[in-house]
Coordinates of C-alpha atoms in Angstrom, one line a residue:
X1 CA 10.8 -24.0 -4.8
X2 CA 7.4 -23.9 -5.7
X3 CA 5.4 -27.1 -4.4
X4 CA 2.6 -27.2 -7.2
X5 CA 4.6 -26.6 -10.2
X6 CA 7.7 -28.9 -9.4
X7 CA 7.6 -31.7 -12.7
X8 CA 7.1 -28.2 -15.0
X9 CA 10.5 -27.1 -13.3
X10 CA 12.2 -30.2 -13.8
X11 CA 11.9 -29.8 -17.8
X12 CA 13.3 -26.8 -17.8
X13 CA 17.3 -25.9 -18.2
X14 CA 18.0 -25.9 -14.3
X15 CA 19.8 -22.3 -13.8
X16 CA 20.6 -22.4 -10.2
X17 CA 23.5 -25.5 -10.6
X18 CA 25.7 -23.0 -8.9
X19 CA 24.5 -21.8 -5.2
X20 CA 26.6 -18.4 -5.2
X21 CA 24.6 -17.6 -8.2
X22 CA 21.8 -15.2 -7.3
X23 CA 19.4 -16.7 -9.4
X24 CA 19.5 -19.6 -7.3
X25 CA 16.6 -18.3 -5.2
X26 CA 14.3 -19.3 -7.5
X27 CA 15.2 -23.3 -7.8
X28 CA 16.8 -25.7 -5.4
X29 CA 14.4 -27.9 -2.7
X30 CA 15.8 -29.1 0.4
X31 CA 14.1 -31.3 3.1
X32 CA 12.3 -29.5 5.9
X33 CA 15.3 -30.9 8.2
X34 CA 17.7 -29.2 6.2
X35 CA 15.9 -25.4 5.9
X36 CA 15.2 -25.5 9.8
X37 CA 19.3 -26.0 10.1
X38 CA 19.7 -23.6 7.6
X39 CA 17.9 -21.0 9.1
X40 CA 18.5 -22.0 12.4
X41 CA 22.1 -20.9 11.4
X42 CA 21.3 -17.8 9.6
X43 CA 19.6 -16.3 12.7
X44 CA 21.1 -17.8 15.5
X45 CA 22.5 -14.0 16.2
X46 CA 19.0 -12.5 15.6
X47 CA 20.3 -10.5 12.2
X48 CA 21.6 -11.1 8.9
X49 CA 23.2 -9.8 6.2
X50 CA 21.5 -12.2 3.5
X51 CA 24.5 -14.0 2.2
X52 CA 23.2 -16.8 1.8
X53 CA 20.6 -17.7 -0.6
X54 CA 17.5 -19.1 1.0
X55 CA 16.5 -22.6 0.6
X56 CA 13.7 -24.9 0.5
X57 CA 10.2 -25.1 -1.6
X58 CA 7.2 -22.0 -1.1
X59 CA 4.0 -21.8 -3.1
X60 CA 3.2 -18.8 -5.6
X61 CA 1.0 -17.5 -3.2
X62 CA 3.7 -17.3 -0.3
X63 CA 6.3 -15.7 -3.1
X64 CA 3.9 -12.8 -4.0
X65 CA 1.6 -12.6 0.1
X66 CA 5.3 -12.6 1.5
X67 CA 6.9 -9.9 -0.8
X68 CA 4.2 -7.6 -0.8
X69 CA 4.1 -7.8 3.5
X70 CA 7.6 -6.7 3.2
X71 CA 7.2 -3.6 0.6
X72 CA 4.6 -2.4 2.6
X73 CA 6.9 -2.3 5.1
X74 CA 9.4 -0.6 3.4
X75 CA 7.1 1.8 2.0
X76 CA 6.3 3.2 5.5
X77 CA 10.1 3.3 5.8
X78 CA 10.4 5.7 3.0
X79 CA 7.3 7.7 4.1
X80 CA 9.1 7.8 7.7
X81 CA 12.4 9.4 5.9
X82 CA 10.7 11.6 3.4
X83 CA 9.1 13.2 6.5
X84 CA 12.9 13.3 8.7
X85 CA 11.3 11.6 11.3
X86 CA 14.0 10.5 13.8
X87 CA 15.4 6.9 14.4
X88 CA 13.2 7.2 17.7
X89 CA 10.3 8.5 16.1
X90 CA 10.7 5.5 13.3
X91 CA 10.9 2.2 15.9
X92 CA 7.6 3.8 17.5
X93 CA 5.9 4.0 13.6
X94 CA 7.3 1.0 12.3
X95 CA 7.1 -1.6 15.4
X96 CA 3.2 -2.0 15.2
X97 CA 3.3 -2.8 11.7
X98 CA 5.8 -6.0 12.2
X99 CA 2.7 -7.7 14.2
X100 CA 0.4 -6.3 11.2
X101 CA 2.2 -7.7 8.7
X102 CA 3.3 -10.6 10.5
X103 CA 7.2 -10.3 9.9
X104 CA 9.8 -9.9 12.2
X105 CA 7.3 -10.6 14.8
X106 CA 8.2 -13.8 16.3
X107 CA 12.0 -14.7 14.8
X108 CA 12.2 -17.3 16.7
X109 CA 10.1 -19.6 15.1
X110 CA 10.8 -21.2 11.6
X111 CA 8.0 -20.1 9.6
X112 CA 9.0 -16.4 10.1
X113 CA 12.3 -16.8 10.0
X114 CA 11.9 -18.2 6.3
X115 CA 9.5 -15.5 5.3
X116 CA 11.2 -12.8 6.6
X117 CA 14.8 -14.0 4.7
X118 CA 12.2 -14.7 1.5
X119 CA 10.6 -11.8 1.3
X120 CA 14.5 -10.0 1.2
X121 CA 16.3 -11.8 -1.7
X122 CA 12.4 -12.2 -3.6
X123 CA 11.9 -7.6 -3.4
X124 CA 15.9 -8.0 -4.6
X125 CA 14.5 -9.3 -8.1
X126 CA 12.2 -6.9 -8.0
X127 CA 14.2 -3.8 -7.5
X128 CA 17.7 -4.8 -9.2
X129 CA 16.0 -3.4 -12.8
X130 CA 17.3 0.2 -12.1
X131 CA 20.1 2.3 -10.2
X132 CA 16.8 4.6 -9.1
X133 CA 15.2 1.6 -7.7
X134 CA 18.5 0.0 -6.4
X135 CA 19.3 3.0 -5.1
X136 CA 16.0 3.5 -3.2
X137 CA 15.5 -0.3 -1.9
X138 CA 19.4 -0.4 -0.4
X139 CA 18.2 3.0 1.6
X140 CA 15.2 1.4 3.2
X141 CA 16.3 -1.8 3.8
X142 CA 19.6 -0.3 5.2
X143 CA 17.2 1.7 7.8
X144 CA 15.6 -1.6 8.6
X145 CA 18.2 -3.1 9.5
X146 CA 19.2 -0.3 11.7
X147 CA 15.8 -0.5 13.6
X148 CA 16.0 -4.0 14.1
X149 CA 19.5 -4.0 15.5
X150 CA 18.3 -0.8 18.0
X151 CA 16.2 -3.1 19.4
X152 CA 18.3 -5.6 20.0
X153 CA 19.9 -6.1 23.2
X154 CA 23.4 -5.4 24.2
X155 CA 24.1 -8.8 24.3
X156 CA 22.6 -9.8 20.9
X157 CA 24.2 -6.3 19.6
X158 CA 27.7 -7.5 20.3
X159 CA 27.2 -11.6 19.2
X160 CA 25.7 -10.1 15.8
X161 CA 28.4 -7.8 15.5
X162 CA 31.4 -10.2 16.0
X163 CA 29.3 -12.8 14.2
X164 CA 29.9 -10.2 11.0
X165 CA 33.9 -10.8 11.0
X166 CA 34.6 -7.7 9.2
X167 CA 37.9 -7.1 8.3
X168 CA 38.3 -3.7 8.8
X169 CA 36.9 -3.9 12.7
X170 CA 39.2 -4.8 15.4
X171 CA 39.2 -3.3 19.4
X172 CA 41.2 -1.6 20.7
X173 CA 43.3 -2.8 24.2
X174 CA 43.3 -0.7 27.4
X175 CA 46.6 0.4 26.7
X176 CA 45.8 2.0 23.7
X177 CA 42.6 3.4 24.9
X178 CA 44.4 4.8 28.3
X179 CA 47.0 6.3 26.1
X180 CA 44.2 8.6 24.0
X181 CA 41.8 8.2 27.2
X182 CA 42.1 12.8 26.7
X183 CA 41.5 13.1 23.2
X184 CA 38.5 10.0 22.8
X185 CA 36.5 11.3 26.0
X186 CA 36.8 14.5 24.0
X187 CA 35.6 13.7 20.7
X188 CA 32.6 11.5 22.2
X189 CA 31.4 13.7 25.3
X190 CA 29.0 15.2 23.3
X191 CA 27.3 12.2 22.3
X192 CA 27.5 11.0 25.3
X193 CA 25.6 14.1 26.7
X194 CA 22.8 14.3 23.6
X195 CA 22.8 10.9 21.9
X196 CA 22.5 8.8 25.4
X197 CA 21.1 11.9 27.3
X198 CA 24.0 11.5 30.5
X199 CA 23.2 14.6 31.5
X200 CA 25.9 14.5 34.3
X201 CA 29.6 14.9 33.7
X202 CA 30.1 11.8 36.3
X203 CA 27.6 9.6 34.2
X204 CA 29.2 10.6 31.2
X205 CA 33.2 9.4 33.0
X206 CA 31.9 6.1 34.1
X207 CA 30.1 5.5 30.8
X208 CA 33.8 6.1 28.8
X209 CA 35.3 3.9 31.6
X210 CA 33.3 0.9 30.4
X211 CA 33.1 1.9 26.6
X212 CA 35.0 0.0 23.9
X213 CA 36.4 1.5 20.9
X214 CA 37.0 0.0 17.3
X215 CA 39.7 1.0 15.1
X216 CA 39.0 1.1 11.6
X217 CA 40.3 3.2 8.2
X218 CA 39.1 6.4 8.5
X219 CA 36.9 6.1 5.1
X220 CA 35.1 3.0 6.5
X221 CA 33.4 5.6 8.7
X222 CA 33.5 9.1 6.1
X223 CA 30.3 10.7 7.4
X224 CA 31.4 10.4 11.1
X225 CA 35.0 12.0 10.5
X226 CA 32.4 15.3 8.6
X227 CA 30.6 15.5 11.4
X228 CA 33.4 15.3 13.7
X229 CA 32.0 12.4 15.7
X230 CA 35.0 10.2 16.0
X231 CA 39.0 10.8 17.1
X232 CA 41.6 10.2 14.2
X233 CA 45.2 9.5 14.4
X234 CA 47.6 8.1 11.4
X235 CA 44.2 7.3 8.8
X236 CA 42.5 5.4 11.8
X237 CA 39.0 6.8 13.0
X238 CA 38.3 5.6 16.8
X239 CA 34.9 4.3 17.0
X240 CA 33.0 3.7 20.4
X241 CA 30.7 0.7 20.2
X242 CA 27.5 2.7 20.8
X243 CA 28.4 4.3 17.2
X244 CA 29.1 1.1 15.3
X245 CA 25.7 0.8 14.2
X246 CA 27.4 3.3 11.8
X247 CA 29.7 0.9 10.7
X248 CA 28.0 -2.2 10.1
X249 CA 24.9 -0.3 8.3
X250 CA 27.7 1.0 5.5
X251 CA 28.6 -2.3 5.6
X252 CA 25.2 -3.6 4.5
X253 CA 24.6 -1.3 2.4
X254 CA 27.8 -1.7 0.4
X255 CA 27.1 -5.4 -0.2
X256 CA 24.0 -4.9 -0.6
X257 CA 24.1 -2.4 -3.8
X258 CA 27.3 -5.2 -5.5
X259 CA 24.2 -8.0 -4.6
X260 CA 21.9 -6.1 -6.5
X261 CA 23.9 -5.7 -9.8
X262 CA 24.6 -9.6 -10.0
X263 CA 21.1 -10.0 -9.6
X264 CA 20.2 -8.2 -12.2
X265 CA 23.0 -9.7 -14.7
X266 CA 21.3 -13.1 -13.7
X267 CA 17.5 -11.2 -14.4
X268 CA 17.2 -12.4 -17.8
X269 CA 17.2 -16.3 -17.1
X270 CA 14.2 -15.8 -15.4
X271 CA 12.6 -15.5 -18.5
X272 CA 12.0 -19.0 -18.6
X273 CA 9.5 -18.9 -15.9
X274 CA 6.5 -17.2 -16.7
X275 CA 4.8 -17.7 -13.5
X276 CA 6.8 -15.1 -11.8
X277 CA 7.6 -12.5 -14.5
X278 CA 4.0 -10.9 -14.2
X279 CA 4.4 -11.1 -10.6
X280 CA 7.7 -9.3 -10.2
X281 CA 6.7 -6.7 -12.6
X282 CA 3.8 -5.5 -11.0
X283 CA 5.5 -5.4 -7.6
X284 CA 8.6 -3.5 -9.0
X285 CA 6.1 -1.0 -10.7
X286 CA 3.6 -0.6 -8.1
X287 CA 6.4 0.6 -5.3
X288 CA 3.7 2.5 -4.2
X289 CA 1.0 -0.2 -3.4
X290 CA -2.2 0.7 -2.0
X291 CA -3.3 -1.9 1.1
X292 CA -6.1 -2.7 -1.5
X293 CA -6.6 -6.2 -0.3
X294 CA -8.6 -4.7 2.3
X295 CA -11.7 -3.0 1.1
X296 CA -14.6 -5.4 1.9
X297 CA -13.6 -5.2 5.8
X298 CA -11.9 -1.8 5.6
X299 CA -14.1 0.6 3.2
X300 CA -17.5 1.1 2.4
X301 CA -19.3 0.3 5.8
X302 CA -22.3 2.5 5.7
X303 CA -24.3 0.3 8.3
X304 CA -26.2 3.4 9.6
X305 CA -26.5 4.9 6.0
X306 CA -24.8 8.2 7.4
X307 CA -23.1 7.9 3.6
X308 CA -26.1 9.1 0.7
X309 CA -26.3 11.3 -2.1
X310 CA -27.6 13.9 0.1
X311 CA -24.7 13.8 2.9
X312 CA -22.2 13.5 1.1
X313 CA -22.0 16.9 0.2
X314 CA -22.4 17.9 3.9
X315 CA -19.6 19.7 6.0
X316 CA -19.7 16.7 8.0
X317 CA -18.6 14.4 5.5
X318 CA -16.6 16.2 3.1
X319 CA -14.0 17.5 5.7
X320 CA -12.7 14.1 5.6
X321 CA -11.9 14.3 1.7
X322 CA -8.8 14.0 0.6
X323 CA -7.7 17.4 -1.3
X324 CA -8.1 15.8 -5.2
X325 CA -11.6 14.7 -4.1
X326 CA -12.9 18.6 -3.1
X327 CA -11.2 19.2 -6.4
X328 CA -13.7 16.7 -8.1
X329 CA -16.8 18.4 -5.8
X330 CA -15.7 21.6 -6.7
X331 CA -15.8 21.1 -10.7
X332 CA -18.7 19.4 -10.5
X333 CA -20.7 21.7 -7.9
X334 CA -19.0 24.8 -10.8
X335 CA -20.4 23.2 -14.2
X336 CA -22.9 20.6 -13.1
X337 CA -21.1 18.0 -14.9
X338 CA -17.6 16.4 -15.1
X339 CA -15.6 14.6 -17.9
X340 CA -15.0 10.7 -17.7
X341 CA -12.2 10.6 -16.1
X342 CA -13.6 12.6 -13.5
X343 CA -16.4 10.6 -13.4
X344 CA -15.1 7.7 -13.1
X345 CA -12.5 8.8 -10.5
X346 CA -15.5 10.2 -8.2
X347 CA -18.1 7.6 -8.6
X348 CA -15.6 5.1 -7.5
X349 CA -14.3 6.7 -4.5
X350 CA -17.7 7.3 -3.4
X351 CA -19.0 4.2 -4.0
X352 CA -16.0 3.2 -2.0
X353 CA -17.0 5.2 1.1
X354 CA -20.3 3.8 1.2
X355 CA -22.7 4.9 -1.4
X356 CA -25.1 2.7 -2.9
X357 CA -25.8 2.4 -6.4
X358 CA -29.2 3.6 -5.4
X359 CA -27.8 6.7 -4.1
X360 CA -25.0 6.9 -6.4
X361 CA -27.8 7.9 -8.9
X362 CA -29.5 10.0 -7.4
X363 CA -26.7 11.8 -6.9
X364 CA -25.5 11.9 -10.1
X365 CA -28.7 12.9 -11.7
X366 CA -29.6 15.7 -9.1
X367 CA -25.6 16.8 -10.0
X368 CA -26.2 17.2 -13.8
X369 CA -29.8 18.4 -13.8
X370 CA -29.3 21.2 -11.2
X371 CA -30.5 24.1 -12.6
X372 CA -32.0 22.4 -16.1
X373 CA -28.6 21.9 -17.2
X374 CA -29.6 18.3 -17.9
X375 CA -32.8 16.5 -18.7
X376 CA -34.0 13.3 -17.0
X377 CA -34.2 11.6 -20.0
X378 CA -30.5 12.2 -21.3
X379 CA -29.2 11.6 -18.2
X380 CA -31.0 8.1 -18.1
X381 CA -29.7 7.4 -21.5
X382 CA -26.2 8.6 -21.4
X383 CA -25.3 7.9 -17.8
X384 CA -26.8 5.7 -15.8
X385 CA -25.7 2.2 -17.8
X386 CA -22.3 3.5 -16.8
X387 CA -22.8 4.2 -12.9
X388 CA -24.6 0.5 -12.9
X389 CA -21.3 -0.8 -15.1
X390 CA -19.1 0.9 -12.4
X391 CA -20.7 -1.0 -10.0
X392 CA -20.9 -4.9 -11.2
X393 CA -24.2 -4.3 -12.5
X394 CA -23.8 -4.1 -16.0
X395 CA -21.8 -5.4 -19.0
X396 CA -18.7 -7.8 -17.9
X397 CA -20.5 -7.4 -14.0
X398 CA -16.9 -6.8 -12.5
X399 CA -16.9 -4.8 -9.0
X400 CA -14.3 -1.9 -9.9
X401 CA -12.5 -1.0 -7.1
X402 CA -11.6 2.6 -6.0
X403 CA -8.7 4.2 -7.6
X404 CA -6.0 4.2 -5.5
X405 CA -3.1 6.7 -6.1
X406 CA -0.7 5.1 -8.6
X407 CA -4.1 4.0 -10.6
X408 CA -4.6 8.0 -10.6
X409 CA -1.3 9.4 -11.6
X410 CA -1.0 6.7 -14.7
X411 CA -4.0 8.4 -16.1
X412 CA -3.7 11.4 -18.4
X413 CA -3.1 15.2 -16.8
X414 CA -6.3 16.8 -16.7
X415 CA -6.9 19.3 -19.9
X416 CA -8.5 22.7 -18.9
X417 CA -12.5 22.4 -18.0
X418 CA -11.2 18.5 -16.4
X419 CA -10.7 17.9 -13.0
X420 CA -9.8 14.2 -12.3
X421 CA -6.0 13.3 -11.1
X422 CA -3.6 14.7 -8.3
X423 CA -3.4 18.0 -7.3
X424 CA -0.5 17.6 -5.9
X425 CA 0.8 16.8 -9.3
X426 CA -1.3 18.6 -11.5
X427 CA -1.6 22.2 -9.4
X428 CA 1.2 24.8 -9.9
X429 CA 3.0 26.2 -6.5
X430 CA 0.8 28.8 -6.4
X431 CA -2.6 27.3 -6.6
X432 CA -1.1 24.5 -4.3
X433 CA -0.4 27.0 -2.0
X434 CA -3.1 28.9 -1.5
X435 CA -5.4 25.9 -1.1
X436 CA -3.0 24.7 1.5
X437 CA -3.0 28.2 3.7
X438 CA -6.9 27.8 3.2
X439 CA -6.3 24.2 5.0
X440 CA -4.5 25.8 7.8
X441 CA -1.1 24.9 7.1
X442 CA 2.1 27.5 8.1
X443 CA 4.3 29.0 6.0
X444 CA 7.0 26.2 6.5
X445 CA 4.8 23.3 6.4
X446 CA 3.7 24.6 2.9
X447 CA 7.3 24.7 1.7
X448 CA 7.7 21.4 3.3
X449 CA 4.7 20.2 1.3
X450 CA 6.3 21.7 -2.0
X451 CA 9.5 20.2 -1.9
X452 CA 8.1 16.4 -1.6
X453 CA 5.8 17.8 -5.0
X454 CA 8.8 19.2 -6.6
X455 CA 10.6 15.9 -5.8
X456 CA 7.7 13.7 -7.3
X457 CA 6.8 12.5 -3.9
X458 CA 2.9 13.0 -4.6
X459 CA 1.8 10.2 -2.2
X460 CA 3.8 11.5 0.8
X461 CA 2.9 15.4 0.1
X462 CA -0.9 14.1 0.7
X463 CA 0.7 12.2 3.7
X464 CA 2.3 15.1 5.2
X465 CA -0.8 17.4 4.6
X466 CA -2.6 14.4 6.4
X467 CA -0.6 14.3 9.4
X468 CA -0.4 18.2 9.4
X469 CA -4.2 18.8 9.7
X470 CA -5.0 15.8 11.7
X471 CA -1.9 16.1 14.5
X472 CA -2.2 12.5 14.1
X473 CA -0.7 11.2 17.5
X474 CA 2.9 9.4 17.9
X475 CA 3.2 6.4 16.3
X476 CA -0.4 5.9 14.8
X477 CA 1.1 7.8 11.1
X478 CA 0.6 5.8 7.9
X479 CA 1.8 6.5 4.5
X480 CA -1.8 7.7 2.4
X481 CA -1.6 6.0 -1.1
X482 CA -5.1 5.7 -1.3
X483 CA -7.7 8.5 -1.4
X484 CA -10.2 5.7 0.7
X485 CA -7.9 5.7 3.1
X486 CA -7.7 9.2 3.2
X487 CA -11.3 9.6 4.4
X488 CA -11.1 6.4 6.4
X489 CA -8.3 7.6 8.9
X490 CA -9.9 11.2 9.0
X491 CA -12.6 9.7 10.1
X492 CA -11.3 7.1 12.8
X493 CA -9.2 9.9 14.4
X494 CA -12.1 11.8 15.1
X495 CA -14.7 9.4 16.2
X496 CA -11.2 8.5 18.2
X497 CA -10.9 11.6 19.8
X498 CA -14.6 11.9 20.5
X499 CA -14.6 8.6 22.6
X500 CA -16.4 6.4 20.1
X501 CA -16.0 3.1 19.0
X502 CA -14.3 2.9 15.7

């Protein structure tokens, strides 16, 4: 599979002899001829369920660029569904970011074809580990696959669909359907009226005249029969096509959680390879990846030098903090010091934002020896070798990077007189929420905020406190893992709604 590493392979105990085996996505090469008929096959109905095992040789680089395109993805997905956003609302979120990440853009090519059925069976390694993570990657790719096959057409809907050959489906005949014509028209007229918005009873008749229905055991389609969303008679439910998106999704899902436990029964061979352990691992643990391959182009531009160690305590600039940074001002402006962590967690998002190492120094020193709580010389001794080391200018010279979110939470809780980590996190309800009302936010969104904190959810409490204080317009939301990014966005939606160029 891997072009640059093939004699290396070749030594080893070859684990993918059988192709059914599902760690034969790691080995097996076929000719270019071969994949391009292979996946020519696969998507000649524009969907898949994965049931094959992908062919054909990729570098490291492709297994690792590929997987990550897809998980951020995904990880808007979950944002999208931790926030109930609506199918509707989802496809307008979630389109964009196909051309972004450059997958399911053009599926009509080769190259995206293979990376997009890659990037599926590579995040299965990833995520088979636990029934948490199973659990959670069957849910979002489950919800891809219903976006993708909404925008669809008809005709694709129905060649996909029949393509599937599921046993349980088959259509009813006009007969039939004439027989229950009462009782079906019933059951579906309120769909028809709220789902499809035929507001008129006449639409609503001619749309039922043309409609197909599936019959299918009634506990293919359990959630429906709840709801009361589809006719039943002797265990059959009566599905109309425009709900078997229902269907096919359980489906999915279904052979998609039995795909994920032979995966991870086969985990342990991979062993062998220690090219990819390091790779899956830090995928599988960082679920919650930061787009932190883009701070050269994307943070710290401070071309006008609007971003100094005077300014950045201005109204101006710190309205665009995320909440855990004003925490980090707020200890700081309160003792005229802060602990490591702090420090550390403050002098990188800053210097992330902009600030030189010039500035960062000043800034620092006219922090600590505000009101002679510090002398010159200590400060010079005890902390400017580390501001310089924070910046590539000392020791080891390596350019630290920002924290970004998960970096955060894996450091210790903050003890009392610290103020580094997450509020979100590290606040009780009651501090939470009185920060929050100071913010602006109702009643409900501060429950709503609450109950993602209560569910471990920091990352999308800070994106729903985002989206609350920005009204960030209809389709332009993104999941916040990354305090940067924060402060970035604030700022492009309000040069954006002042007309200027961002």
């Amino acid at each position: 599979m891997f072009r640059q590493s093939k004699k290396r392979v070749s030594m080893r105990r070859n684990f993918a002899e059988d192709r059914g085996d599902a760690s034969a996505i790691i080995i097996g090469a076929t000719t270019t001829e071969e994949e391009k008929k292979l996946y020519q096959r696969i998507y000649e109905n524009k969907l898949s369920f994965y049931d094959i095992p992908p062919q054909g040789e990729i570098t490291l680089e492709e297994f690792e660029i590929w997987a990550i395109d897809r998980l951020k993805l995904l990880l808007e997905i979950e944002s999208c569904l931790a926030r109930n956003k609506t199918l509707k609302e989802i496809e307008g979120i979630i389109k964009p970011l196909f051309k972004k990440y450059n997958i399911f853009n053009n599926m009509d090519t080769f190259e995206d074809r293979k990376k997009e059925y890659y990037s599926h069976f590579i995040l299965r390694l990833c995520f088979c580990k636990s029934k948490e993570l199973r659990d959670k990657f069957v849910r979002i790719e489950t919800m891809l696959l219903r976006l993708r096959f909404n925008m669809l057409s008809s005709t694709d809907q129905a060649k996909f669909v029949k393509s599937l050959n599921l046993p349980s489906l088959q259509f009813i005949d006009e007969e039939e359907k004439a027989e229950l014509s009462t009782q079906l028209y019933q059951t579906i007229s309120r769909d028809l009226q709220f789902t499809l918005n035929l507001a008129d009873e006449q639409q609503r008749q001619l749309y039922f005249k043309n409609e197909k229905f599936i019959k299918l055991p009634f506990e293919s389609v359990i959630e429906l029969v709840g709801n009361r969303q589809v006719f039943l008679k002797n265990g059959y439910a009566y599905l109309p096509q425009f709900q078997q998106l229902n269907l096919i999704a359980n489906e999915f899902s279904t052979k998609l959680q039995e795909e994920l436990i032979k995966t991870y029964q086969y985990l342990p061979r991979l062993n062998e390879d220690d090219r990819l352990i390091p790779i899956l691992n830090h995928l599988s643990s960082g679920y919650t990846i930061a787009d932190s391959g883009s701070f050269d182009s994307q943070f710290g531009n401070n071309e006008d030098n609007e971003i100094n160690a005077k300014s950045v305590w201005s109204e101006e600039i710190s309205k665009h903090y995320p909440l855990s940074v004003k925490n980090l001002f707020y200890g700081l402006k309160e003792n005229n010091h802060l602990r490591y962590h702090g420090r550390q967690q403050l002098t990188l998002f800053l210097k992330g934002i902009g600030l030189s190492v010039d500035e960062a120094l000043k800034f620092w020193h006219d922090a600590f020896t505000k009101n002679n709580k510090m002398t010159t010389e200590k400060f010079n001794k005890e902390y400017r070798y580390n501001i310089r080391h924070s910046y590539g200018l000392e020791g080891n010279r390596i350019n630290y990077k920002p924290w970004d979110c998960r970096t955060i939470l894996s450091k210790p809780r903050p003890n009392r007189g610290e103020y580094h980590g997450c509020p979100f996190r590290d606040w009780n309800h009651d501090r939470l929420t009185s920060e929050l009302s100071k913010m602006g936010l109702t009643t409900q969104q501060i429950t709503d905020v609450l109950d993602s904190c209560d569910k471990h959810e920091y990352t999308i409490a800070c994106t729903k406190v985002f989206e609350m204080t920005h009204n960030v317009p209809e389709g332009e939301s993104m999941h916040i893992s990354h305090p940067n990014l924060y402060f970035e966005r604030s700022r492009q939606l309000e040069k954006k709604a002042k007309g200027e160029k961002i």
